[in-house]
């Protein structure tokens, strides 16, 4: 599948945050609250935000809020913004979540 519309791919990936975190940090991330992956803790303080349609998480311990792209940046070191985000992060997330994507210019 060729992607020429970045916004379309972003819209497909954003709701997959729970799936992504489940893959990256384990089963506990599929629950509504879980231990934050940004700081070390023993009591779950991170939760999915219903106000964003569960497309973001917020940690009530350290205050961080992430979408799938920020989480990928934190967990895998891939860019969260800018041109490298389009070239590296979007195809990586799409493939990781079961979508074969080949980027090309329109």
mmCIF file of N, CA, C and O in Angstrom:
data_model
loop_
_atom_site.group_PDB
_atom_site.id
_atom_site.type_symbol
_atom_site.label_atom_id
_atom_site.label_comp_id
_atom_site.label_asym_id
_atom_site.label_seq_id
_atom_site.Cartn_x
_atom_site.Cartn_y
_atom_site.Cartn_z
ATOM 1 N N UNK A 1 0.839 -1.174 0.000
ATOM 2 C CA UNK A 1 0.000 0.000 0.000
ATOM 3 C C UNK A 1 0.886 1.240 0.000
ATOM 4 O O UNK A 1 1.814 1.334 0.786
ATOM 5 N N UNK A 2 0.632 2.152 -0.906
ATOM 6 C CA UNK A 2 1.369 3.403 -0.948
ATOM 7 C C UNK A 2 0.607 4.455 -0.166
ATOM 8 O O UNK A 2 -0.599 4.590 -0.304
ATOM 9 N N UNK A 3 1.314 5.189 0.660
ATOM 10 C CA UNK A 3 0.703 6.254 1.442
ATOM 11 C C UNK A 3 1.190 7.580 0.883
ATOM 12 O O UNK A 3 2.387 7.856 0.861
ATOM 13 N N UNK A 4 0.285 8.382 0.409
ATOM 14 C CA UNK A 4 0.643 9.725 -0.034
ATOM 15 C C UNK A 4 -0.027 10.756 0.860
ATOM 16 O O UNK A 4 0.306 11.916 0.805
ATOM 17 N N UNK A 5 -0.950 10.319 1.683
ATOM 18 C CA UNK A 5 -1.664 11.221 2.576
ATOM 19 C C UNK A 5 -1.262 10.902 4.012
ATOM 20 O O UNK A 5 -1.770 9.966 4.620
ATOM 21 N N UNK A 6 -0.345 11.685 4.531
ATOM 22 C CA UNK A 6 0.183 11.463 5.877
ATOM 23 C C UNK A 6 -0.934 11.548 6.911
ATOM 24 O O UNK A 6 -0.980 10.748 7.851
ATOM 25 N N UNK A 7 -1.855 12.494 6.743
ATOM 26 C CA UNK A 7 -2.949 12.658 7.706
ATOM 27 C C UNK A 7 -3.793 11.391 7.807
ATOM 28 O O UNK A 7 -4.243 11.025 8.894
ATOM 29 N N UNK A 8 -3.994 10.722 6.689
ATOM 30 C CA UNK A 8 -4.775 9.480 6.696
ATOM 31 C C UNK A 8 -4.069 8.404 7.529
ATOM 32 O O UNK A 8 -4.695 7.709 8.327
ATOM 33 N N UNK A 9 -2.769 8.290 7.355
ATOM 34 C CA UNK A 9 -2.007 7.310 8.131
ATOM 35 C C UNK A 9 -2.008 7.674 9.611
ATOM 36 O O UNK A 9 -2.193 6.806 10.469
ATOM 37 N N UNK A 10 -1.839 8.945 9.932
ATOM 38 C CA UNK A 10 -1.868 9.397 11.326
ATOM 39 C C UNK A 10 -3.207 9.046 11.961
ATOM 40 O O UNK A 10 -3.265 8.537 13.091
ATOM 41 N N UNK A 11 -4.297 9.285 11.242
ATOM 42 C CA UNK A 11 -5.635 8.967 11.753
ATOM 43 C C UNK A 11 -5.810 7.475 12.002
ATOM 44 O O UNK A 11 -6.547 7.076 12.906
ATOM 45 N N UNK A 12 -5.144 6.634 11.219
ATOM 46 C CA UNK A 12 -5.223 5.187 11.413
ATOM 47 C C UNK A 12 -4.377 4.724 12.595
ATOM 48 O O UNK A 12 -4.711 3.755 13.263
ATOM 49 N N UNK A 13 -3.269 5.416 12.844
ATOM 50 C CA UNK A 13 -2.358 4.998 13.907
ATOM 51 C C UNK A 13 -2.754 5.505 15.292
ATOM 52 O O UNK A 13 -2.579 4.789 16.284
ATOM 53 N N UNK A 14 -3.278 6.716 15.388
ATOM 54 C CA UNK A 14 -3.594 7.310 16.700
ATOM 55 C C UNK A 14 -4.442 6.414 17.603
ATOM 56 O O UNK A 14 -4.133 6.277 18.780
ATOM 57 N N UNK A 15 -5.511 5.795 17.100
ATOM 58 C CA UNK A 15 -6.331 4.960 17.991
ATOM 59 C C UNK A 15 -5.666 3.644 18.400
ATOM 60 O O UNK A 15 -6.211 2.908 19.207
ATOM 61 N N UNK A 16 -4.484 3.358 17.885
ATOM 62 C CA UNK A 16 -3.804 2.096 18.177
ATOM 63 C C UNK A 16 -2.820 2.207 19.336
ATOM 64 O O UNK A 16 -2.013 1.316 19.561
ATOM 65 N N UNK A 17 -2.884 3.280 20.123
ATOM 66 C CA UNK A 17 -1.963 3.477 21.248
ATOM 67 C C UNK A 17 -1.993 2.304 22.219
ATOM 68 O O UNK A 17 -0.954 1.801 22.630
ATOM 69 N N UNK A 18 -3.171 1.837 22.586
ATOM 70 C CA UNK A 18 -3.286 0.733 23.548
ATOM 71 C C UNK A 18 -2.613 -0.530 22.992
ATOM 72 O O UNK A 18 -1.902 -1.235 23.711
ATOM 73 N N UNK A 19 -2.805 -0.812 21.712
ATOM 74 C CA UNK A 19 -2.165 -1.970 21.076
ATOM 75 C C UNK A 19 -0.640 -1.825 21.098
ATOM 76 O O UNK A 19 0.079 -2.771 21.411
ATOM 77 N N UNK A 20 -0.175 -0.636 20.757
ATOM 78 C CA UNK A 20 1.268 -0.380 20.723
ATOM 79 C C UNK A 20 1.890 -0.555 22.105
ATOM 80 O O UNK A 20 2.903 -1.251 22.260
ATOM 81 N N UNK A 21 1.294 0.065 23.109
ATOM 82 C CA UNK A 21 1.852 -0.048 24.460
ATOM 83 C C UNK A 21 1.776 -1.475 24.978
ATOM 84 O O UNK A 21 2.676 -1.934 25.688
ATOM 85 N N UNK A 22 0.729 -2.199 24.616
ATOM 86 C CA UNK A 22 0.646 -3.606 24.993
ATOM 87 C C UNK A 22 1.800 -4.410 24.425
ATOM 88 O O UNK A 22 2.363 -5.276 25.095
ATOM 89 N N UNK A 23 2.181 -4.100 23.189
ATOM 90 C CA UNK A 23 3.315 -4.782 22.548
ATOM 91 C C UNK A 23 4.641 -4.397 23.203
ATOM 92 O O UNK A 23 5.525 -5.229 23.362
ATOM 93 N N UNK A 24 4.752 -3.133 23.557
ATOM 94 C CA UNK A 24 6.038 -2.622 24.022
ATOM 95 C C UNK A 24 6.289 -2.838 25.518
ATOM 96 O O UNK A 24 7.429 -3.108 25.902
ATOM 97 N N UNK A 25 5.263 -2.692 26.348
ATOM 98 C CA UNK A 25 5.517 -2.809 27.787
ATOM 99 C C UNK A 25 4.749 -3.939 28.446
ATOM 100 O O UNK A 25 4.902 -4.179 29.626
ATOM 101 N N UNK A 26 3.920 -4.621 27.673
ATOM 102 C CA UNK A 26 3.258 -5.806 28.194
ATOM 103 C C UNK A 26 1.773 -5.655 28.433
ATOM 104 O O UNK A 26 1.184 -4.591 28.257
ATOM 105 N N UNK A 27 1.198 -6.754 28.847
ATOM 106 C CA UNK A 27 -0.241 -6.893 29.048
ATOM 107 C C UNK A 27 -0.835 -5.833 29.961
ATOM 108 O O UNK A 27 -1.961 -5.396 29.771
ATOM 109 N N UNK A 28 -0.072 -5.398 30.965
ATOM 110 C CA UNK A 28 -0.614 -4.414 31.913
ATOM 111 C C UNK A 28 -1.053 -3.132 31.209
ATOM 112 O O UNK A 28 -1.962 -2.455 31.657
ATOM 113 N N UNK A 29 -0.431 -2.799 30.077
ATOM 114 C CA UNK A 29 -0.773 -1.561 29.368
ATOM 115 C C UNK A 29 -2.102 -1.646 28.639
ATOM 116 O O UNK A 29 -2.575 -0.648 28.113
ATOM 117 N N UNK A 30 -2.710 -2.820 28.603
ATOM 118 C CA UNK A 30 -4.022 -2.928 27.970
ATOM 119 C C UNK A 30 -5.138 -2.597 28.961
ATOM 120 O O UNK A 30 -6.283 -2.466 28.572
ATOM 121 N N UNK A 31 -4.775 -2.449 30.235
ATOM 122 C CA UNK A 31 -5.749 -2.049 31.258
ATOM 123 C C UNK A 31 -5.899 -0.528 31.235
ATOM 124 O O UNK A 31 -5.095 0.170 30.625
ATOM 125 N N UNK A 32 -6.897 -0.014 31.920
ATOM 126 C CA UNK A 32 -7.118 1.435 31.915
ATOM 127 C C UNK A 32 -6.030 2.213 32.635
ATOM 128 O O UNK A 32 -5.734 3.343 32.288
ATOM 129 N N UNK A 33 -5.429 1.627 33.682
ATOM 130 C CA UNK A 33 -4.307 2.287 34.342
ATOM 131 C C UNK A 33 -3.181 1.272 34.523
ATOM 132 O O UNK A 33 -3.421 0.083 34.702
ATOM 133 N N UNK A 34 -1.956 1.777 34.457
ATOM 134 C CA UNK A 34 -0.779 0.906 34.507
ATOM 135 C C UNK A 34 0.417 1.733 34.950
ATOM 136 O O UNK A 34 0.336 2.963 35.051
ATOM 137 N N UNK A 35 1.531 1.058 35.220
ATOM 138 C CA UNK A 35 2.746 1.753 35.657
ATOM 139 C C UNK A 35 3.331 2.564 34.506
ATOM 140 O O UNK A 35 3.396 2.095 33.371
ATOM 141 N N UNK A 36 3.746 3.760 34.797
ATOM 142 C CA UNK A 36 4.310 4.671 33.808
ATOM 143 C C UNK A 36 5.614 4.115 33.251
ATOM 144 O O UNK A 36 6.464 3.637 33.996
ATOM 145 N N UNK A 37 5.781 4.212 31.947
ATOM 146 C CA UNK A 37 7.004 3.749 31.288
ATOM 147 C C UNK A 37 8.084 4.829 31.250
ATOM 148 O O UNK A 37 9.187 4.578 30.807
ATOM 149 N N UNK A 38 7.777 6.033 31.743
ATOM 150 C CA UNK A 38 8.746 7.122 31.730
ATOM 151 C C UNK A 38 9.586 7.133 33.005
ATOM 152 O O UNK A 38 10.773 7.400 32.965
ATOM 153 N N UNK A 39 8.948 6.841 34.134
ATOM 154 C CA UNK A 39 9.686 6.833 35.402
ATOM 155 C C UNK A 39 9.434 5.505 36.131
ATOM 156 O O UNK A 39 8.484 4.803 35.854
ATOM 157 N N UNK A 40 10.309 5.193 37.052
ATOM 158 C CA UNK A 40 10.224 3.945 37.805
ATOM 159 C C UNK A 40 9.187 4.093 38.915
ATOM 160 O O UNK A 40 9.257 5.025 39.704
ATOM 161 N N UNK A 41 8.231 3.171 38.929
ATOM 162 C CA UNK A 41 7.203 3.212 39.970
ATOM 163 C C UNK A 41 6.652 1.812 40.213
ATOM 164 O O UNK A 41 6.792 0.930 39.385
ATOM 165 N N UNK A 42 6.018 1.628 41.349
ATOM 166 C CA UNK A 42 5.433 0.338 41.699
ATOM 167 C C UNK A 42 3.907 0.376 41.690
ATOM 168 O O UNK A 42 3.251 -0.647 41.606
ATOM 169 N N UNK A 43 3.339 1.568 41.785
ATOM 170 C CA UNK A 43 1.886 1.737 41.790
ATOM 171 C C UNK A 43 1.453 2.397 40.484
ATOM 172 O O UNK A 43 2.005 3.435 40.115
ATOM 173 N N UNK A 44 0.493 1.823 39.771
ATOM 174 C CA UNK A 44 0.057 2.400 38.494
ATOM 175 C C UNK A 44 -0.416 3.850 38.639
ATOM 176 O O UNK A 44 -1.250 4.158 39.488
ATOM 177 N N UNK A 45 0.172 4.729 37.827
ATOM 178 C CA UNK A 45 -0.240 6.133 37.843
ATOM 179 C C UNK A 45 -0.506 6.654 36.437
ATOM 180 O O UNK A 45 -0.847 7.817 36.270
ATOM 181 N N UNK A 46 -0.350 5.814 35.422
ATOM 182 C CA UNK A 46 -0.600 6.222 34.044
ATOM 183 C C UNK A 46 -1.945 5.664 33.617
ATOM 184 O O UNK A 46 -2.272 4.520 33.928
ATOM 185 N N UNK A 47 -2.721 6.494 32.901
ATOM 186 C CA UNK A 47 -4.050 6.066 32.468
ATOM 187 C C UNK A 47 -4.351 6.618 31.079
ATOM 188 O O UNK A 47 -3.832 7.667 30.687
ATOM 189 N N UNK A 48 -5.208 5.904 30.367
ATOM 190 C CA UNK A 48 -5.691 6.375 29.069
ATOM 191 C C UNK A 48 -6.686 7.501 29.314
ATOM 192 O O UNK A 48 -7.492 7.439 30.226
ATOM 193 N N UNK A 49 -6.635 8.512 28.468
ATOM 194 C CA UNK A 49 -7.475 9.687 28.632
ATOM 195 C C UNK A 49 -8.763 9.538 27.821
ATOM 196 O O UNK A 49 -8.725 9.584 26.594
ATOM 197 N N UNK A 50 -9.903 9.384 28.481
ATOM 198 C CA UNK A 50 -11.167 9.241 27.744
ATOM 199 C C UNK A 50 -11.552 10.508 26.980
ATOM 200 O O UNK A 50 -12.254 10.435 25.980
ATOM 201 N N UNK A 51 -11.064 11.665 27.412
ATOM 202 C CA UNK A 51 -11.395 12.924 26.731
ATOM 203 C C UNK A 51 -10.781 13.010 25.342
ATOM 204 O O UNK A 51 -11.217 13.809 24.522
ATOM 205 N N UNK A 52 -9.754 12.204 25.078
ATOM 206 C CA UNK A 52 -9.128 12.183 23.751
ATOM 207 C C UNK A 52 -9.526 10.923 22.986
ATOM 208 O O UNK A 52 -8.873 10.573 22.004
ATOM 209 N N UNK A 53 -10.559 10.249 23.445
ATOM 210 C CA UNK A 53 -10.964 9.002 22.796
ATOM 211 C C UNK A 53 -9.961 7.887 23.045
ATOM 212 O O UNK A 53 -9.802 6.997 22.223
ATOM 213 N N UNK A 54 -9.259 7.970 24.161
ATOM 214 C CA UNK A 54 -8.245 6.990 24.572
ATOM 215 C C UNK A 54 -7.052 6.954 23.612
ATOM 216 O O UNK A 54 -6.361 5.954 23.521
ATOM 217 N N UNK A 55 -6.808 8.066 22.925
ATOM 218 C CA UNK A 55 -5.663 8.142 22.011
ATOM 219 C C UNK A 55 -4.438 8.750 22.678
ATOM 220 O O UNK A 55 -3.397 8.900 22.039
ATOM 221 N N UNK A 56 -4.562 9.099 23.964
ATOM 222 C CA UNK A 56 -3.421 9.597 24.728
ATOM 223 C C UNK A 56 -3.430 8.950 26.112
ATOM 224 O O UNK A 56 -4.446 8.430 26.559
ATOM 225 N N UNK A 57 -2.263 9.003 26.747
ATOM 226 C CA UNK A 57 -2.134 8.568 28.138
ATOM 227 C C UNK A 57 -1.605 9.745 28.943
ATOM 228 O O UNK A 57 -0.957 10.645 28.403
ATOM 229 N N UNK A 58 -1.895 9.720 30.240
ATOM 230 C CA UNK A 58 -1.379 10.748 31.146
ATOM 231 C C UNK A 58 -0.902 10.068 32.418
ATOM 232 O O UNK A 58 -1.577 9.187 32.949
ATOM 233 N N UNK A 59 0.277 10.470 32.892
ATOM 234 C CA UNK A 59 0.804 9.958 34.150
ATOM 235 C C UNK A 59 0.538 10.988 35.234
ATOM 236 O O UNK A 59 0.970 12.136 35.134
ATOM 237 N N UNK A 60 -0.162 10.556 36.261
ATOM 238 C CA UNK A 60 -0.470 11.441 37.376
ATOM 239 C C UNK A 60 0.689 11.518 38.358
ATOM 240 O O UNK A 60 0.652 12.314 39.285
ATOM 241 N N UNK A 61 1.735 10.714 38.139
ATOM 242 C CA UNK A 61 2.926 10.770 38.981
ATOM 243 C C UNK A 61 3.935 11.787 38.487
ATOM 244 O O UNK A 61 4.345 12.683 39.220
ATOM 245 N N UNK A 62 4.314 11.690 37.206
ATOM 246 C CA UNK A 62 5.331 12.595 36.662
ATOM 247 C C UNK A 62 4.748 13.684 35.772
ATOM 248 O O UNK A 62 5.454 14.612 35.388
ATOM 249 N N UNK A 63 3.468 13.574 35.412
ATOM 250 C CA UNK A 63 2.803 14.613 34.644
ATOM 251 C C UNK A 63 2.908 14.511 33.136
ATOM 252 O O UNK A 63 2.360 15.335 32.420
ATOM 253 N N UNK A 64 3.586 13.497 32.625
ATOM 254 C CA UNK A 64 3.757 13.366 31.177
ATOM 255 C C UNK A 64 2.440 12.950 30.508
ATOM 256 O O UNK A 64 1.651 12.208 31.087
ATOM 257 N N UNK A 65 2.208 13.500 29.326
ATOM 258 C CA UNK A 65 1.085 13.086 28.490
ATOM 259 C C UNK A 65 1.642 12.706 27.123
ATOM 260 O O UNK A 65 2.441 13.467 26.559
ATOM 261 N N UNK A 66 1.243 11.561 26.616
ATOM 262 C CA UNK A 66 1.768 11.063 25.348
ATOM 263 C C UNK A 66 0.666 10.567 24.435
ATOM 264 O O UNK A 66 -0.315 9.989 24.898
ATOM 265 N N UNK A 67 0.887 10.744 23.132
ATOM 266 C CA UNK A 67 0.104 10.034 22.132
ATOM 267 C C UNK A 67 0.989 8.895 21.630
ATOM 268 O O UNK A 67 2.086 8.671 22.167
ATOM 269 N N UNK A 68 0.560 8.184 20.612
ATOM 270 C CA UNK A 68 1.330 7.028 20.132
ATOM 271 C C UNK A 68 2.710 7.436 19.622
ATOM 272 O O UNK A 68 3.684 6.709 19.785
ATOM 273 N N UNK A 69 2.821 8.626 19.052
ATOM 274 C CA UNK A 69 4.089 9.071 18.485
ATOM 275 C C UNK A 69 5.079 9.475 19.571
ATOM 276 O O UNK A 69 6.268 9.164 19.474
ATOM 277 N N UNK A 70 4.590 10.137 20.615
ATOM 278 C CA UNK A 70 5.445 10.461 21.759
ATOM 279 C C UNK A 70 5.887 9.189 22.480
ATOM 280 O O UNK A 70 7.022 9.087 22.934
ATOM 281 N N UNK A 71 4.970 8.223 22.590
ATOM 282 C CA UNK A 71 5.314 6.953 23.237
ATOM 283 C C UNK A 71 6.396 6.230 22.445
ATOM 284 O O UNK A 71 7.345 5.694 23.030
ATOM 285 N N UNK A 72 6.280 6.227 21.139
ATOM 286 C CA UNK A 72 7.290 5.594 20.285
ATOM 287 C C UNK A 72 8.633 6.302 20.433
ATOM 288 O O UNK A 72 9.678 5.664 20.474
ATOM 289 N N UNK A 73 8.602 7.615 20.554
ATOM 290 C CA UNK A 73 9.819 8.381 20.776
ATOM 291 C C UNK A 73 10.464 7.993 22.097
ATOM 292 O O UNK A 73 11.670 7.739 22.174
ATOM 293 N N UNK A 74 9.665 7.903 23.147
ATOM 294 C CA UNK A 74 10.172 7.562 24.478
ATOM 295 C C UNK A 74 10.686 6.127 24.534
ATOM 296 O O UNK A 74 11.753 5.858 25.083
ATOM 297 N N UNK A 75 9.942 5.190 23.966
ATOM 298 C CA UNK A 75 10.268 3.772 24.095
ATOM 299 C C UNK A 75 11.266 3.265 23.069
ATOM 300 O O UNK A 75 12.015 2.328 23.340
ATOM 301 N N UNK A 76 11.275 3.855 21.871
ATOM 302 C CA UNK A 76 12.143 3.343 20.815
ATOM 303 C C UNK A 76 13.114 4.373 20.246
ATOM 304 O O UNK A 76 13.909 4.053 19.369
ATOM 305 N N UNK A 77 13.013 5.607 20.734
ATOM 306 C CA UNK A 77 13.949 6.629 20.299
ATOM 307 C C UNK A 77 13.706 7.164 18.892
ATOM 308 O O UNK A 77 14.581 7.820 18.334
ATOM 309 N N UNK A 78 12.548 6.917 18.325
ATOM 310 C CA UNK A 78 12.246 7.413 16.992
ATOM 311 C C UNK A 78 11.687 8.836 17.083
ATOM 312 O O UNK A 78 11.091 9.206 18.096
ATOM 313 N N UNK A 79 11.869 9.640 16.026
ATOM 314 C CA UNK A 79 11.412 11.034 16.068
ATOM 315 C C UNK A 79 9.909 11.152 16.316
ATOM 316 O O UNK A 79 9.118 10.361 15.797
ATOM 317 N N UNK A 80 9.510 12.145 17.104
ATOM 318 C CA UNK A 80 8.100 12.388 17.396
ATOM 319 C C UNK A 80 7.533 13.504 16.525
ATOM 320 O O UNK A 80 6.321 13.665 16.451
ATOM 321 N N UNK A 81 8.378 14.262 15.866
ATOM 322 C CA UNK A 81 7.949 15.383 15.024
ATOM 323 C C UNK A 81 8.947 15.568 13.873
ATOM 324 O O UNK A 81 10.030 15.016 13.894
ATOM 325 N N UNK A 82 8.567 16.399 12.918
ATOM 326 C CA UNK A 82 9.475 16.800 11.843
ATOM 327 C C UNK A 82 9.525 15.826 10.683
ATOM 328 O O UNK A 82 8.840 14.803 10.669
ATOM 329 N N UNK A 83 10.361 16.133 9.678
ATOM 330 C CA UNK A 83 10.423 15.306 8.472
ATOM 331 C C UNK A 83 10.882 13.867 8.738
ATOM 332 O O UNK A 83 10.429 12.945 8.067
ATOM 333 N N UNK A 84 11.768 13.685 9.701
ATOM 334 C CA UNK A 84 12.227 12.325 10.008
ATOM 335 C C UNK A 84 11.099 11.493 10.613
ATOM 336 O O UNK A 84 11.079 10.273 10.482
ATOM 337 N N UNK A 85 10.165 12.139 11.284
ATOM 338 C CA UNK A 85 8.979 11.462 11.820
ATOM 339 C C UNK A 85 8.195 10.809 10.693
ATOM 340 O O UNK A 85 7.772 9.670 10.800
ATOM 341 N N UNK A 86 8.029 11.546 9.593
ATOM 342 C CA UNK A 86 7.294 11.013 8.441
ATOM 343 C C UNK A 86 8.056 9.859 7.806
ATOM 344 O O UNK A 86 7.485 8.820 7.472
ATOM 345 N N UNK A 87 9.365 10.005 7.666
ATOM 346 C CA UNK A 87 10.180 9.002 6.978
ATOM 347 C C UNK A 87 10.461 7.763 7.824
ATOM 348 O O UNK A 87 10.595 6.668 7.295
ATOM 349 N N UNK A 88 10.589 7.932 9.138
ATOM 350 C CA UNK A 88 10.989 6.822 10.002
ATOM 351 C C UNK A 88 9.864 6.303 10.888
ATOM 352 O O UNK A 88 9.570 5.111 10.890
ATOM 353 N N UNK A 89 9.272 7.192 11.671
ATOM 354 C CA UNK A 89 8.327 6.776 12.699
ATOM 355 C C UNK A 89 7.016 6.256 12.124
ATOM 356 O O UNK A 89 6.540 5.190 12.546
ATOM 357 N N UNK A 90 6.421 6.982 11.190
ATOM 358 C CA UNK A 90 5.136 6.536 10.638
ATOM 359 C C UNK A 90 5.225 5.161 9.988
ATOM 360 O O UNK A 90 4.426 4.276 10.309
ATOM 361 N N UNK A 91 6.200 4.912 9.085
ATOM 362 C CA UNK A 91 6.288 3.565 8.506
ATOM 363 C C UNK A 91 6.593 2.488 9.552
ATOM 364 O O UNK A 91 6.061 1.383 9.490
ATOM 365 N N UNK A 92 7.435 2.823 10.527
ATOM 366 C CA UNK A 92 7.776 1.862 11.583
ATOM 367 C C UNK A 92 6.537 1.455 12.376
ATOM 368 O O UNK A 92 6.283 0.263 12.589
ATOM 369 N N UNK A 93 5.761 2.446 12.813
ATOM 370 C CA UNK A 93 4.546 2.149 13.581
ATOM 371 C C UNK A 93 3.524 1.393 12.741
ATOM 372 O O UNK A 93 2.885 0.454 13.225
ATOM 373 N N UNK A 94 3.365 1.793 11.494
ATOM 374 C CA UNK A 94 2.402 1.118 10.618
ATOM 375 C C UNK A 94 2.760 -0.354 10.470
ATOM 376 O O UNK A 94 1.900 -1.229 10.602
ATOM 377 N N UNK A 95 4.023 -0.643 10.226
ATOM 378 C CA UNK A 95 4.451 -2.035 10.066
ATOM 379 C C UNK A 95 4.329 -2.802 11.379
ATOM 380 O O UNK A 95 3.856 -3.931 11.400
ATOM 381 N N UNK A 96 4.728 -2.196 12.474
ATOM 382 C CA UNK A 96 4.661 -2.840 13.793
ATOM 383 C C UNK A 96 3.220 -3.214 14.145
ATOM 384 O O UNK A 96 2.972 -4.230 14.782
ATOM 385 N N UNK A 97 2.274 -2.394 13.695
ATOM 386 C CA UNK A 97 0.864 -2.629 14.003
ATOM 387 C C UNK A 97 0.137 -3.376 12.882
ATOM 388 O O UNK A 97 -1.088 -3.386 12.829
ATOM 389 N N UNK A 98 0.916 -3.989 11.990
ATOM 390 C CA UNK A 98 0.337 -4.893 11.001
ATOM 391 C C UNK A 98 -0.098 -4.281 9.696
ATOM 392 O O UNK A 98 -0.856 -4.896 8.948
ATOM 393 N N UNK A 99 0.389 -3.098 9.372
ATOM 394 C CA UNK A 99 0.071 -2.466 8.092
ATOM 395 C C UNK A 99 1.343 -2.344 7.269
ATOM 396 O O UNK A 99 2.277 -1.678 7.685
ATOM 397 N N UNK A 100 1.365 -2.960 6.117
ATOM 398 C CA UNK A 100 2.503 -2.803 5.219
ATOM 399 C C UNK A 100 2.351 -1.467 4.509
ATOM 400 O O UNK A 100 1.364 -1.221 3.840
ATOM 401 N N UNK A 101 3.340 -0.614 4.659
ATOM 402 C CA UNK A 101 3.273 0.728 4.097
ATOM 403 C C UNK A 101 4.541 0.999 3.340
ATOM 404 O O UNK A 101 5.642 0.660 3.788
ATOM 405 N N UNK A 102 4.396 1.612 2.190
ATOM 406 C CA UNK A 102 5.554 2.081 1.442
ATOM 407 C C UNK A 102 5.321 3.545 1.146
ATOM 408 O O UNK A 102 4.350 3.904 0.465
ATOM 409 N N UNK A 103 6.173 4.380 1.698
ATOM 410 C CA UNK A 103 6.005 5.822 1.519
ATOM 411 C C UNK A 103 6.540 6.231 0.154
ATOM 412 O O UNK A 103 7.545 5.730 -0.301
ATOM 413 N N UNK A 104 5.839 7.150 -0.469
ATOM 414 C CA UNK A 104 6.329 7.746 -1.706
ATOM 415 C C UNK A 104 5.794 9.164 -1.769
ATOM 416 O O UNK A 104 4.813 9.496 -1.121
ATOM 417 N N UNK A 105 6.448 9.969 -2.562
ATOM 418 C CA UNK A 105 6.009 11.349 -2.708
ATOM 419 C C UNK A 105 4.827 11.405 -3.661
ATOM 420 O O UNK A 105 4.757 10.636 -4.621
ATOM 421 N N UNK A 106 3.904 12.323 -3.387
ATOM 422 C CA UNK A 106 2.699 12.458 -4.219
ATOM 423 C C UNK A 106 3.029 13.067 -5.559
ATOM 424 O O UNK A 106 3.975 13.733 -5.755
#
